[in-house]
């Protein structure tokens, strides 16, 4: 029965994150608990199993049993993710400001690279933010201009599975569920380290008048 | 530029009727809030215009004029009627009116005043219709706000507030609908078929429709609220964590990986690239494999030629090397025979020059030495090979052979 899932299996084994945006059909298949059990059964000899973020919006493979060498691999991976965390959070902020969105990017949001480049071009503060981002180790752009920097940033996001490009020759991208994973990881660190975040202060009328 | 035809009948009529609304806005708004329209004061001509325009309608000959449903709805939207949100009082009022009318109808029928009863029943129908349209309008307004995700306010916090308001509104409507006691209405209607139709079949059907509609709105509001709250939490998280990282650039989290339980978020298996090859030994795949082979793009003819040429060349090479080696061997053998004939010492290099052989001198010497060492021990006793050699340098004991002298020995003694 696993034959029909061979493509999905290969994706997962290759380290892909499967969400509704990246592959809606595969995501739908993974909603079925029996299918998931069959996957786990199949993956058992490979010491792997299906795992998801707490909301179940994105699926990937996890180790079934952890050994010391595997823990070391995970430590290294976590370190890499941590290195990308600050640039990614900054990118979320940059995208939000550029698009004038009220909310942080979420899965299914559509980004148009050219439109974003045009907006950043016209705003010195956004230009500076992008420049700073492009030079981080995670994005590493050699380019001096906004279009080139943004192109590299998008390419990195695409290769890391944060963006899905439905048409190769067009410039619009869909935000995938992997962004949920990143947010969940951020939340996990916050909770584990007991980091206090100040609530947003909504100024009320009286304060404004005072 | 606009392509609208200002002279078309429809456009003319629309403009006229919008003007009509403006002209009588005062009385219309008063009627909206339940003040009966004074037909005499407004004037018969204006009343007829308003009726023609479907702004007002007269439910029946006897009763007063009322705003038509579309106009009422439009006003609700235009003023985002807070008043309409106070629904309980409304439903309560309606119910009082309904009870009063039912009482009157029953009274009239007992007195045999059927004409009066029919008139009152029309009023009752109107009252029930009004109640129904009021609830429907309220629910529509909720759907409108829901369907555009409360886009009329900008911040998430405002959306959350609006959602809460809408939620309370739903609760009030639900409470209001609970006030409608169908057991009571059934008792009211008794055996009166007309009343049964209005109060039970009509009203009950409508109210149960409203109930399910409101439940749907409620669950959608809850969903939306959860989404708003999630968005708010995400915004806060991203902003707050960036702030934190800025304040603590050297922040190092604890080692979550070495814990006995590692959360799934951190447990991401290493990627694995599954690769396959064709199994040539599987008989049943033979046909597929042949097909695949047939489908392979033809090899570039250039390559084919290059390959065909290359192989004989390399064979030729081998043959040439072998032939050369054989020739060298034969020349060296001739050198040995020459020494045997001469019966005196002969320098290998001198022989090489004298015989006008074109071997590389070093290769020649090697071959002479190799040939000597290749002789059987009895044959070797017949020759003596002397190395002309010297140290590479005063400090290096490496002996360099400059030439070799070959001579024949007779009974182990140099000639």
Tab-separated table of N, CA, C and O in Angstrom, chain A residues 97-147:
chain	number	residue	atom	x	y	z
A	97	UNK	N	6.746	45.160	7.536
A	97	UNK	CA	6.810	46.608	7.367
A	97	UNK	C	6.693	46.998	5.902
A	97	UNK	O	6.041	47.972	5.562
A	98	UNK	N	7.361	46.229	5.057
A	98	UNK	CA	7.348	46.554	3.631
A	98	UNK	C	5.944	46.482	3.065
A	98	UNK	O	5.522	47.344	2.307
A	99	UNK	N	5.221	45.433	3.441
A	99	UNK	CA	3.892	45.230	2.869
A	99	UNK	C	2.825	45.998	3.633
A	99	UNK	O	1.667	46.019	3.230
A	100	UNK	N	3.233	46.610	4.751
A	100	UNK	CA	2.252	47.316	5.564
A	100	UNK	C	1.230	46.373	6.165
A	100	UNK	O	0.097	46.745	6.427
A	101	UNK	N	1.641	45.115	6.353
A	101	UNK	CA	0.721	44.142	6.958
A	101	UNK	C	0.625	44.384	8.438
A	101	UNK	O	1.584	44.783	9.073
A	102	UNK	N	-0.553	44.065	8.943
A	102	UNK	CA	-0.700	44.218	10.361
A	102	UNK	C	-0.099	43.021	11.090
A	102	UNK	O	0.296	43.110	12.241
A	103	UNK	N	-0.032	41.891	10.379
A	103	UNK	CA	0.420	40.660	11.026
A	103	UNK	C	1.722	40.144	10.438
A	103	UNK	O	2.053	40.437	9.300
A	104	UNK	N	2.394	39.359	11.261
A	104	UNK	CA	3.590	38.652	10.813
A	104	UNK	C	3.175	37.701	9.680
A	104	UNK	O	2.058	37.206	9.675
A	105	UNK	N	4.074	37.471	8.743
A	105	UNK	CA	3.780	36.552	7.640
A	105	UNK	C	3.291	35.216	8.175
A	105	UNK	O	3.835	34.703	9.146
A	106	UNK	N	2.284	34.649	7.504
A	106	UNK	CA	1.868	33.293	7.871
A	106	UNK	C	1.718	32.486	6.590
A	106	UNK	O	1.747	33.039	5.494
A	107	UNK	N	1.550	31.195	6.775
A	107	UNK	CA	1.396	30.300	5.624
A	107	UNK	C	0.280	30.828	4.735
A	107	UNK	O	-0.701	31.382	5.226
A	108	UNK	N	0.450	30.673	3.432
A	108	UNK	CA	-0.520	31.101	2.421
A	108	UNK	C	-0.414	32.556	2.020
A	108	UNK	O	-1.065	32.969	1.065
A	109	UNK	N	0.353	33.362	2.774
A	109	UNK	CA	0.538	34.750	2.345
A	109	UNK	C	1.276	34.741	1.010
A	109	UNK	O	2.109	33.876	0.759
A	110	UNK	N	0.948	35.706	0.167
A	110	UNK	CA	1.593	35.784	-1.145
A	110	UNK	C	2.589	36.938	-1.146
A	110	UNK	O	2.283	38.041	-0.688
A	111	UNK	N	3.793	36.662	-1.611
A	111	UNK	CA	4.811	37.711	-1.710
A	111	UNK	C	5.171	37.899	-3.175
A	111	UNK	O	5.416	36.941	-3.886
A	112	UNK	N	5.191	39.151	-3.588
A	112	UNK	CA	5.647	39.442	-4.938
A	112	UNK	C	7.002	40.131	-4.839
A	112	UNK	O	7.114	41.221	-4.280
A	113	UNK	N	8.014	39.449	-5.392
A	113	UNK	CA	9.377	39.947	-5.196
A	113	UNK	C	9.578	41.331	-5.796
A	113	UNK	O	10.176	42.204	-5.158
A	114	UNK	N	9.050	41.544	-6.996
A	114	UNK	CA	9.252	42.834	-7.647
A	114	UNK	C	8.567	43.973	-6.909
A	114	UNK	O	9.130	45.040	-6.733
A	115	UNK	N	7.365	43.649	-6.455
A	115	UNK	CA	6.616	44.665	-5.723
A	115	UNK	C	7.367	45.033	-4.437
A	115	UNK	O	7.510	46.190	-4.087
A	116	UNK	N	7.862	44.000	-3.748
A	116	UNK	CA	8.585	44.256	-2.502
A	116	UNK	C	9.844	45.069	-2.777
A	116	UNK	O	10.165	46.009	-2.047
A	117	UNK	N	10.548	44.710	-3.852
A	117	UNK	CA	11.786	45.418	-4.184
A	117	UNK	C	11.480	46.886	-4.425
A	117	UNK	O	12.197	47.776	-3.946
A	118	UNK	N	10.381	47.151	-5.150
A	118	UNK	CA	10.025	48.534	-5.454
A	118	UNK	C	9.736	49.311	-4.177
A	118	UNK	O	10.174	50.453	-4.012
A	119	UNK	N	9.030	48.671	-3.261
A	119	UNK	CA	8.702	49.377	-2.017
A	119	UNK	C	9.946	49.643	-1.168
A	119	UNK	O	10.088	50.703	-0.570
A	120	UNK	N	10.827	48.647	-1.119
A	120	UNK	CA	12.038	48.807	-0.307
A	120	UNK	C	12.921	49.901	-0.917
A	120	UNK	O	13.476	50.737	-0.208
A	121	UNK	N	12.982	49.880	-2.239
A	121	UNK	CA	13.791	50.864	-2.966
A	121	UNK	C	13.433	52.291	-2.546
A	121	UNK	O	14.308	53.152	-2.413
A	122	UNK	N	12.156	52.505	-2.327
A	122	UNK	CA	11.684	53.864	-2.048
A	122	UNK	C	11.720	54.243	-0.583
A	122	UNK	O	11.185	55.271	-0.212
A	123	UNK	N	12.293	53.393	0.234
A	123	UNK	CA	12.277	53.695	1.662
A	123	UNK	C	13.661	53.433	2.274
A	123	UNK	O	14.080	52.284	2.384
A	124	UNK	N	14.360	54.497	2.650
A	124	UNK	CA	15.739	54.345	3.130
A	124	UNK	C	15.852	53.396	4.329
A	124	UNK	O	16.807	52.616	4.410
A	125	UNK	N	14.878	53.446	5.220
A	125	UNK	CA	14.973	52.600	6.413
A	125	UNK	C	14.852	51.118	6.026
A	125	UNK	O	15.594	50.261	6.517
A	126	UNK	N	13.931	50.825	5.120
A	126	UNK	CA	13.769	49.435	4.671
A	126	UNK	C	14.999	48.972	3.897
A	126	UNK	O	15.446	47.838	4.032
A	127	UNK	N	15.555	49.910	3.106
A	127	UNK	CA	16.758	49.584	2.327
A	127	UNK	C	17.884	49.164	3.274
A	127	UNK	O	18.578	48.181	3.039
A	128	UNK	N	18.006	49.927	4.337
A	128	UNK	CA	19.073	49.648	5.303
A	128	UNK	C	18.845	48.290	5.974
A	128	UNK	O	19.766	47.506	6.139
A	129	UNK	N	17.576	48.041	6.315
A	129	UNK	CA	17.259	46.754	6.956
A	129	UNK	C	17.620	45.587	6.033
A	129	UNK	O	18.197	44.598	6.464
A	130	UNK	N	17.240	45.729	4.771
A	130	UNK	CA	17.519	44.655	3.810
A	130	UNK	C	19.025	44.470	3.641
A	130	UNK	O	19.528	43.351	3.600
A	131	UNK	N	19.727	45.600	3.571
A	131	UNK	CA	21.172	45.538	3.399
A	131	UNK	C	21.811	44.747	4.550
A	131	UNK	O	22.667	43.885	4.345
A	132	UNK	N	21.360	45.060	5.770
A	132	UNK	CA	21.877	44.362	6.952
A	132	UNK	C	21.591	42.872	6.872
A	132	UNK	O	22.451	42.024	7.138
A	133	UNK	N	20.368	42.541	6.456
A	133	UNK	CA	19.954	41.145	6.363
A	133	UNK	C	20.766	40.393	5.320
A	133	UNK	O	21.203	39.267	5.544
A	134	UNK	N	20.938	41.046	4.167
A	134	UNK	CA	21.596	40.388	3.038
A	134	UNK	C	23.025	40.006	3.393
A	134	UNK	O	23.577	39.060	2.834
A	135	UNK	N	23.607	40.735	4.339
A	135	UNK	CA	25.002	40.451	4.666
A	135	UNK	C	25.183	39.395	5.743
A	135	UNK	O	26.304	39.011	6.046
A	136	UNK	N	24.078	38.929	6.318
A	136	UNK	CA	24.222	37.906	7.357
A	136	UNK	C	24.675	36.602	6.717
A	136	UNK	O	24.553	36.413	5.518
A	137	UNK	N	25.198	35.722	7.571
A	137	UNK	CA	25.728	34.456	7.075
A	137	UNK	C	24.625	33.608	6.451
A	137	UNK	O	24.857	32.828	5.542
A	138	UNK	N	23.408	33.800	6.955
A	138	UNK	CA	22.305	32.988	6.458
A	138	UNK	C	21.911	33.369	5.033
A	138	UNK	O	21.607	32.522	4.220
A	139	UNK	N	21.930	34.671	4.726
A	139	UNK	CA	21.480	35.093	3.393
A	139	UNK	C	22.637	35.330	2.421
A	139	UNK	O	22.490	35.096	1.232
A	140	UNK	N	23.750	35.849	2.948
A	140	UNK	CA	24.973	36.001	2.148
A	140	UNK	C	24.774	36.486	0.729
A	140	UNK	O	24.912	35.728	-0.229
A	141	UNK	N	24.454	37.756	0.581
A	141	UNK	CA	24.361	38.301	-0.774
A	141	UNK	C	25.547	39.226	-1.017
A	141	UNK	O	25.925	39.998	-0.146
A	142	UNK	N	26.139	39.096	-2.193
A	142	UNK	CA	27.270	39.965	-2.544
A	142	UNK	C	26.739	41.225	-3.230
A	142	UNK	O	27.485	42.156	-3.492
A	143	UNK	N	25.453	41.194	-3.529
A	143	UNK	CA	24.898	42.247	-4.358
A	143	UNK	C	24.834	43.576	-3.598
A	143	UNK	O	24.699	43.604	-2.377
A	144	UNK	N	24.927	44.662	-4.356
A	144	UNK	CA	24.887	45.989	-3.757
A	144	UNK	C	23.504	46.616	-3.887
A	144	UNK	O	23.154	47.530	-3.151
A	145	UNK	N	22.727	46.128	-4.869
A	145	UNK	CA	21.424	46.786	-5.075
A	145	UNK	C	20.287	45.982	-4.466
A	145	UNK	O	20.409	44.783	-4.203
A	146	UNK	N	19.168	46.668	-4.255
A	146	UNK	CA	18.016	46.078	-3.582
A	146	UNK	C	17.512	44.839	-4.328
A	146	UNK	O	17.292	43.797	-3.723
A	147	UNK	N	17.366	44.955	-5.659
A	147	UNK	CA	16.799	43.837	-6.418
A	147	UNK	C	17.655	42.586	-6.256
A	147	UNK	O	17.128	41.493	-6.026
